[in-house]
mmCIF file of C-alpha atoms in Angstrom:
data_model
loop_
_atom_site.group_PDB
_atom_site.id
_atom_site.type_symbol
_atom_site.label_atom_id
_atom_site.label_comp_id
_atom_site.label_asym_id
_atom_site.label_seq_id
_atom_site.Cartn_x
_atom_site.Cartn_y
_atom_site.Cartn_z
ATOM 1 C CA MET A 79 0.000 0.000 0.000
ATOM 2 C CA GLN A 80 2.731 2.471 0.894
ATOM 3 C CA ALA A 81 4.601 1.691 -2.335
ATOM 4 C CA GLN A 82 1.419 2.491 -4.238
ATOM 5 C CA ALA A 83 1.009 5.795 -2.396
ATOM 6 C CA GLU A 84 4.616 6.917 -2.697
ATOM 7 C CA LEU A 85 5.924 5.510 -5.962
ATOM 8 C CA VAL A 86 3.169 4.848 -8.484
ATOM 9 C CA PRO A 87 1.264 8.153 -8.932
ATOM 10 C CA ALA A 88 2.859 10.637 -11.312
ATOM 11 C CA ASN A 89 1.934 13.506 -8.994
ATOM 12 C CA LEU A 90 0.105 14.263 -5.777
ATOM 13 C CA GLY A 91 -3.016 15.347 -7.628
ATOM 14 C CA GLN A 92 -3.221 11.927 -9.242
ATOM 15 C CA ALA A 93 -2.617 10.255 -5.883
ATOM 16 C CA ARG A 94 -5.486 12.196 -4.319
ATOM 17 C CA ARG A 95 -7.818 11.367 -7.201
ATOM 18 C CA LEU A 96 -6.997 7.663 -7.174
ATOM 19 C CA ALA A 97 -7.338 7.417 -3.398
ATOM 20 C CA GLY A 98 -10.604 9.334 -3.425
ATOM 21 C CA GLN A 99 -12.033 7.222 -6.233
ATOM 22 C CA GLY A 100 -10.952 4.033 -4.467
ATOM 23 C CA ALA A 101 -12.546 5.164 -1.208
ATOM 24 C CA SER A 102 -15.824 6.024 -2.958
ATOM 25 C CA ALA A 103 -15.916 2.675 -4.774
ATOM 26 C CA ALA A 104 -15.160 0.752 -1.576
ATOM 27 C CA GLU A 105 -17.860 2.641 0.313
ATOM 28 C CA ASP A 106 -20.411 1.988 -2.428
ATOM 29 C CA SER A 107 -19.613 -1.736 -2.336
ATOM 30 C CA GLY A 108 -19.594 -1.886 1.450
ATOM 31 C CA ASP A 109 -15.973 -3.066 1.572
ATOM 32 C CA ALA A 110 -14.786 -1.654 4.895
ATOM 33 C CA ARG A 111 -11.271 -3.060 4.587
ATOM 34 C CA TYR A 112 -10.539 -1.406 1.262
ATOM 35 C CA LEU A 113 -12.292 1.762 2.358
ATOM 36 C CA GLN A 114 -9.851 2.027 5.259
ATOM 37 C CA ARG A 115 -6.864 1.401 2.995
ATOM 38 C CA HIS A 116 -7.916 4.084 0.524
ATOM 39 C CA LEU A 117 -8.693 6.573 3.279
ATOM 40 C CA VAL A 118 -5.150 6.080 4.573
ATOM 41 C CA LEU A 119 -3.796 6.692 1.072
ATOM 42 C CA LEU A 120 -5.996 9.772 0.762
ATOM 43 C CA GLY A 121 -4.769 11.055 4.109
ATOM 44 C CA GLN A 122 -1.154 10.572 3.026
ATOM 45 C CA ALA A 123 -1.702 12.416 -0.246
ATOM 46 C CA LEU A 124 -3.558 15.301 1.399
ATOM 47 C CA LEU A 125 -0.871 15.662 4.053
ATOM 48 C CA ARG A 126 1.869 15.691 1.419
ATOM 49 C CA GLY A 127 -0.071 18.357 -0.467
ATOM 50 C CA GLY A 128 -0.303 20.623 2.579
ATOM 51 C CA ASP A 129 -3.947 19.918 3.496
ATOM 52 C CA ALA A 130 -3.456 18.827 7.107
ATOM 53 C CA GLU A 131 -7.107 19.379 7.959
ATOM 54 C CA GLY A 132 -8.336 17.167 5.119
ATOM 55 C CA ALA A 133 -5.750 14.542 6.020
ATOM 56 C CA ALA A 134 -6.848 14.548 9.653
ATOM 57 C CA ARG A 135 -10.489 14.064 8.636
ATOM 58 C CA ALA A 136 -9.666 11.072 6.432
ATOM 59 C CA LEU A 137 -7.407 9.436 9.009
ATOM 60 C CA GLU A 138 -9.746 10.089 11.931
ATOM 61 C CA ARG A 139 -12.413 8.291 9.952
ATOM 62 C CA VAL A 140 -10.145 5.230 9.779
ATOM 63 C CA ARG A 141 -9.552 5.550 13.516
ATOM 64 C CA GLY A 142 -13.294 5.545 14.143
ATOM 65 C CA MET A 143 -13.844 2.506 11.927
ATOM 66 C CA GLU A 144 -11.125 0.573 13.714
ATOM 67 C CA ARG A 145 -12.546 1.464 17.108
ATOM 68 C CA ARG A 146 -15.978 0.262 16.111
ATOM 69 C CA SER A 147 -14.399 -2.993 14.937
ATOM 70 C CA ARG A 148 -12.313 -3.146 18.150
ATOM 71 C CA VAL A 149 -9.061 -3.136 16.195
ATOM 72 C CA VAL A 150 -6.166 -1.922 18.365
ATOM 73 C CA ASP A 151 -3.231 -3.014 16.212
ATOM 74 C CA PRO A 152 -1.191 -0.111 14.714
ATOM 75 C CA THR A 153 0.401 -2.502 12.209
ATOM 76 C CA VAL A 154 -2.917 -3.093 10.410
ATOM 77 C CA ASN A 155 -3.387 0.187 8.526
ATOM 78 C CA ARG A 156 -0.448 2.265 9.779
ATOM 79 C CA TRP A 157 -2.329 5.559 9.912
ATOM 80 C CA GLN A 158 -1.260 6.640 13.387
ATOM 81 C CA HIS A 159 1.982 8.413 12.488
ATOM 82 C CA GLU A 160 0.303 10.312 9.659
ATOM 83 C CA LEU A 161 -2.531 11.464 11.938
ATOM 84 C CA VAL A 162 -0.060 12.585 14.611
ATOM 85 C CA THR A 163 1.774 14.669 11.995
ATOM 86 C CA ALA A 164 -1.467 16.191 10.670
ATOM 87 C CA LEU A 165 -2.641 17.108 14.176
ATOM 88 C CA VAL A 166 0.702 18.682 15.034
ATOM 89 C CA ARG A 167 0.550 20.830 11.910
ATOM 90 C CA LEU A 168 -2.940 21.946 12.910
ATOM 91 C CA GLY A 169 -1.666 22.919 16.352
ATOM 92 C CA ARG A 170 -3.688 20.183 18.069
ATOM 93 C CA LEU A 171 -0.713 18.994 20.106
ATOM 94 C CA GLU A 172 -2.554 17.308 22.972
ATOM 95 C CA GLU A 173 -4.663 15.272 20.565
ATOM 96 C CA ALA A 174 -1.510 14.295 18.687
ATOM 97 C CA ALA A 175 0.124 13.191 21.940
ATOM 98 C CA GLY A 176 -2.956 11.095 22.756
ATOM 99 C CA VAL A 177 -2.892 9.267 19.411
ATOM 100 C CA LEU A 178 0.827 8.650 19.837
ATOM 101 C CA ALA A 179 0.498 7.322 23.390
ATOM 102 C CA GLU A 180 -2.344 5.021 22.352
ATOM 103 C CA ALA A 181 -0.259 3.568 19.516
ATOM 104 C CA ARG A 182 2.797 3.127 21.741
ATOM 105 C CA ARG A 183 0.737 1.218 24.316
ATOM 106 C CA ALA A 184 -0.609 -1.107 21.629
ATOM 107 C CA LEU A 185 2.952 -1.897 20.456
ATOM 108 C CA ASP A 186 4.478 -2.247 23.920
ATOM 109 C CA GLY A 187 6.454 -5.487 24.225
ATOM 110 C CA ARG A 188 5.476 -6.821 20.802
ATOM 111 C CA SER A 189 8.146 -8.204 18.502
ATOM 112 C CA GLY A 190 8.369 -7.408 14.795
ATOM 113 C CA THR A 191 6.991 -3.889 15.147
ATOM 114 C CA ASP A 192 10.219 -1.906 14.791
ATOM 115 C CA GLY A 193 9.124 -0.431 11.457
ATOM 116 C CA VAL A 194 5.896 0.978 12.879
ATOM 117 C CA GLY A 195 7.879 2.201 15.856
ATOM 118 C CA ALA A 196 10.243 4.080 13.549
ATOM 119 C CA GLN A 197 7.310 5.771 11.813
ATOM 120 C CA LEU A 198 5.950 6.800 15.202
ATOM 121 C CA ASP A 199 9.402 8.112 16.144
ATOM 122 C CA ARG A 200 9.355 10.381 13.109
ATOM 123 C CA ALA A 201 5.907 11.684 14.006
ATOM 124 C CA GLU A 202 6.858 12.169 17.644
ATOM 125 C CA ALA A 203 9.908 14.147 16.541
ATOM 126 C CA GLU A 204 7.561 16.613 14.850
ATOM 127 C CA LEU A 205 5.554 16.857 18.077
ATOM 128 C CA LEU A 206 8.699 17.471 20.125
ATOM 129 C CA THR A 207 9.847 20.103 17.652
ATOM 130 C CA ALA A 208 6.516 21.914 18.016
ATOM 131 C CA ARG A 209 7.023 21.843 21.774
ATOM 132 C CA GLY A 210 10.522 23.249 21.485
ATOM 133 C CA ASP A 211 12.498 20.066 22.227
ATOM 134 C CA ALA A 212 14.833 20.006 19.223
ATOM 135 C CA GLU A 213 17.411 17.769 20.892
ATOM 136 C CA GLY A 214 14.833 15.114 21.695
ATOM 137 C CA ALA A 215 13.548 15.299 18.139
ATOM 138 C CA VAL A 216 17.045 14.760 16.732
ATOM 139 C CA LEU A 217 17.499 11.600 18.808
ATOM 140 C CA LEU A 218 14.192 10.171 17.592
ATOM 141 C CA LEU A 219 14.891 10.985 13.935
ATOM 142 C CA ASP A 220 18.357 9.421 14.068
ATOM 143 C CA ARG A 221 16.918 6.277 15.629
ATOM 144 C CA ALA A 222 14.116 6.142 13.061
ATOM 145 C CA ALA A 223 16.540 6.576 10.138
ATOM 146 C CA LYS A 224 18.710 3.708 11.353
ATOM 147 C CA VAL A 225 15.769 1.350 11.855
ATOM 148 C CA CYS A 226 14.337 2.191 8.430
ATOM 149 C CA ALA A 227 17.723 1.607 6.789
ATOM 150 C CA ASP A 228 18.183 -1.712 8.612
ATOM 151 C CA LEU A 229 14.698 -2.913 7.612
ATOM 152 C CA GLY A 230 14.941 -1.752 4.004
ATOM 153 C CA MET A 231 12.120 0.774 4.486
ATOM 154 C CA ARG A 232 13.726 3.119 1.996
ATOM 155 C CA VAL A 233 10.825 5.489 1.413
ATOM 156 C CA ASP A 234 10.489 5.968 5.167
ATOM 157 C CA GLN A 235 14.239 6.352 5.433
ATOM 158 C CA GLY A 236 14.097 9.160 2.876
ATOM 159 C CA ARG A 237 11.152 10.794 4.610
ATOM 160 C CA THR A 238 13.070 10.720 7.873
ATOM 161 C CA LEU A 239 16.090 12.334 6.221
ATOM 162 C CA VAL A 240 13.822 15.105 4.916
ATOM 163 C CA ALA A 241 12.321 15.603 8.384
ATOM 164 C CA ARG A 242 15.838 15.770 9.859
ATOM 165 C CA ALA A 243 16.822 18.364 7.238
ATOM 166 C CA HIS A 244 13.782 20.480 8.100
ATOM 167 C CA LEU A 245 14.761 20.342 11.760
ATOM 168 C CA GLU A 246 18.320 21.393 10.959
ATOM 169 C CA ARG A 247 16.955 24.299 8.948
ATOM 170 C CA ARG A 248 14.900 25.418 11.952
ATOM 171 C CA ARG A 249 18.104 25.268 14.004
ATOM 172 C CA ARG A 250 19.767 27.513 11.403
ATOM 173 C CA ARG A 251 22.206 24.798 10.345
ATOM 174 C CA ALA A 252 22.027 25.328 6.606
ATOM 175 C CA ALA A 253 24.902 23.022 5.647
ATOM 176 C CA ALA A 254 23.506 20.104 7.641
ATOM 177 C CA ALA A 255 20.021 20.697 6.213
ATOM 178 C CA ARG A 256 21.335 20.713 2.658
ATOM 179 C CA ALA A 257 23.386 17.555 3.228
ATOM 180 C CA GLY A 258 20.315 15.753 4.526
ATOM 181 C CA LEU A 259 18.209 16.828 1.550
ATOM 182 C CA GLU A 260 20.920 15.748 -0.890
ATOM 183 C CA GLU A 261 21.099 12.322 0.745
ATOM 184 C CA ALA A 262 17.308 12.025 0.565
ATOM 185 C CA LEU A 263 17.329 13.120 -3.079
ATOM 186 C CA ALA A 264 19.839 10.398 -3.992
ATOM 187 C CA LEU A 265 17.721 7.790 -2.246
ATOM 188 C CA PHE A 266 14.436 8.890 -3.847
ATOM 189 C CA THR A 267 16.083 9.147 -7.254
ATOM 190 C CA ASP A 268 17.278 5.563 -6.927
ATOM 191 C CA LEU A 269 13.745 4.505 -5.980
ATOM 192 C CA ARG A 270 12.252 6.537 -8.852
ATOM 193 C CA ALA A 271 9.879 8.106 -6.320
ATOM 194 C CA ARG A 272 9.010 10.970 -8.638
ATOM 195 C CA THR A 273 6.896 13.139 -6.345
ATOM 196 C CA TRP A 274 9.511 12.995 -3.594
ATOM 197 C CA VAL A 275 12.316 13.746 -6.054
ATOM 198 C CA GLU A 276 10.434 16.833 -7.239
ATOM 199 C CA GLN A 277 9.743 18.003 -3.702
ATOM 200 C CA VAL A 278 13.330 17.623 -2.516
ATOM 201 C CA ARG A 279 14.754 19.230 -5.647
ATOM 202 C CA ALA A 280 12.428 22.185 -5.132
ATOM 203 C CA GLU A 281 13.672 22.557 -1.565
ATOM 204 C CA LEU A 282 17.301 22.420 -2.675
ATOM 205 C CA ASP A 283 16.795 24.986 -5.437
ATOM 206 C CA PRO A 284 13.499 26.886 -5.010
ATOM 207 C CA ALA A 285 14.295 29.419 -7.738
ATOM 208 C CA ALA A 286 14.953 26.762 -10.384
ATOM 209 C CA ALA A 287 11.805 24.909 -9.384
ATOM 210 C CA THR A 288 9.570 27.890 -10.113
ATOM 211 C CA VAL A 289 11.187 29.417 -13.206
ATOM 212 C CA GLY A 290 8.625 29.388 -16.007
ATOM 213 C CA THR A 291 6.012 27.724 -13.784
ATOM 214 C CA PRO A 292 2.514 29.297 -13.740
ATOM 215 C CA LEU A 293 1.853 30.890 -10.357
ATOM 216 C CA LEU A 294 -0.930 28.593 -9.178
ATOM 217 C CA ASP A 295 1.027 25.511 -10.271
ATOM 218 C CA ARG A 296 3.557 26.378 -7.581
ATOM 219 C CA LEU A 297 0.884 25.847 -4.936
ATOM 220 C CA THR A 298 -0.891 22.785 -3.614
ATOM 221 C CA GLU A 299 -4.513 22.277 -4.608
ATOM 222 C CA THR A 300 -5.753 23.697 -1.290
ATOM 223 C CA GLU A 301 -3.361 26.651 -1.420
ATOM 224 C CA ALA A 302 -4.437 27.469 -4.985
ATOM 225 C CA ARG A 303 -8.102 27.480 -4.026
ATOM 226 C CA ILE A 304 -7.494 29.795 -1.070
ATOM 227 C CA ALA A 305 -5.344 32.073 -3.246
ATOM 228 C CA ARG A 306 -8.190 32.334 -5.758
ATOM 229 C CA GLU A 307 -10.614 33.232 -2.968
ATOM 230 C CA VAL A 308 -8.269 35.990 -1.800
ATOM 231 C CA ALA A 309 -8.002 37.320 -5.351
ATOM 232 C CA ALA A 310 -11.807 37.392 -5.471
ATOM 233 C CA GLY A 311 -11.865 39.565 -2.331
ATOM 234 C CA ALA A 312 -13.028 36.984 0.220
ATOM 235 C CA SER A 313 -12.154 37.416 3.899
ATOM 236 C CA ASN A 314 -10.437 34.689 5.897
ATOM 237 C CA ARG A 315 -13.718 33.858 7.623
ATOM 238 C CA GLU A 316 -15.523 33.572 4.283
ATOM 239 C CA ILE A 317 -12.746 31.390 2.891
ATOM 240 C CA ALA A 318 -12.902 29.134 5.952
ATOM 241 C CA ALA A 319 -16.641 28.639 5.505
ATOM 242 C CA ARG A 320 -16.309 27.892 1.791
ATOM 243 C CA THR A 321 -13.408 25.468 2.143
ATOM 244 C CA TYR A 322 -14.632 23.755 5.351
ATOM 245 C CA VAL A 323 -11.506 24.547 7.364
ATOM 246 C CA SER A 324 -10.822 26.757 10.375
ATOM 247 C CA VAL A 325 -9.829 30.423 10.143
ATOM 248 C CA LYS A 326 -6.538 29.428 11.785
ATOM 249 C CA THR A 327 -5.861 26.970 8.950
ATOM 250 C CA VAL A 328 -6.615 29.649 6.352
ATOM 251 C CA GLU A 329 -4.147 31.990 8.058
ATOM 252 C CA ALA A 330 -1.439 29.309 8.160
ATOM 253 C CA THR A 331 -2.066 28.437 4.508
ATOM 254 C CA LEU A 332 -1.791 32.086 3.492
ATOM 255 C CA THR A 333 1.570 32.300 5.241
ATOM 256 C CA ARG A 334 2.814 29.392 3.098
ATOM 257 C CA ILE A 335 1.378 30.989 -0.058
ATOM 258 C CA TYR A 336 3.087 34.305 0.666
ATOM 259 C CA ARG A 337 6.402 32.525 1.120
ATOM 260 C CA LYS A 338 6.072 30.460 -2.056
ATOM 261 C CA LEU A 339 5.040 33.410 -4.230
ATOM 262 C CA ASP A 340 7.308 35.942 -2.499
ATOM 263 C CA VAL A 341 4.568 38.383 -1.492
ATOM 264 C CA ARG A 342 3.873 40.020 1.861
ATOM 265 C CA SER A 343 0.167 40.757 1.891
ATOM 266 C CA ARG A 344 -3.176 39.640 0.504
ATOM 267 C CA THR A 345 -3.260 42.845 -1.573
ATOM 268 C CA GLN A 346 0.008 41.901 -3.266
ATOM 269 C CA LEU A 347 -1.243 38.344 -3.711
ATOM 270 C CA ALA A 348 -4.473 39.495 -5.324
ATOM 271 C CA SER A 349 -2.616 41.856 -7.663
ATOM 272 C CA LEU A 350 -0.191 39.131 -8.640
ATOM 273 C CA LEU A 351 -2.924 36.631 -9.433
ATOM 274 C CA ARG A 352 -4.901 39.146 -11.473
ATOM 275 C CA GLY A 353 -1.887 39.819 -13.651
ATOM 276 C CA PRO A 354 -0.887 38.006 -16.882
ATOM 277 C CA GLY A 355 1.469 35.653 -15.015
ATOM 278 C CA ALA A 356 -1.402 33.923 -13.283
#
């Protein structure tokens, strides 16, 4: 399932479409098992595309289905680490800590669960980073990278290297961040994981990644929709109502849009999108 989510789709838009179509088909046929699998894939794709709120909704639905079926095994669908990450990015830290603790308890003392444990380590590192514990996050990411390498979980190994690079960037260690991204790029290139290769290359050379690219194509699907709403004159509250997210999420998304398009205000954003380059 993870190979399908990470390696097969040509882009994140295709991944979202395939996962959404699969979930709809499984729901129509009453196939709960495949519905859960496709919701996990959808959550992964939405999270990668910057839609943490949509990802959380999809993954929380899987959580609810498992609870109703009395499934307490984190190795079944492996959604827990993705939900923790989504919740952290939404600022819902206590909820993220609860999901993490629940998953850790379910794995406690079980053999053959090191891979799931490594994924949880990566998610917990993001939680620790949000709480200001960079040193603790580094220890978890290093442990996760080693376990993933030992188990041949190469996509997860690359993801962990990217997470470590992001942490180094936050610590203002540019050389270490770049080295981590370059190592991840080599790994993803070898795997032919196209979407990850594109993402890491864009992080290594943002200017080259956007030269000649239409403005909205530089944004995720959610970011592009919010940018269009801003250009149409909508307020953050109106955008939140239309896109079914919180005002806080709209504000955070706008911050990412400003950074990607190198603008400083919604007025500049609107002017840019109304111009010929849009």
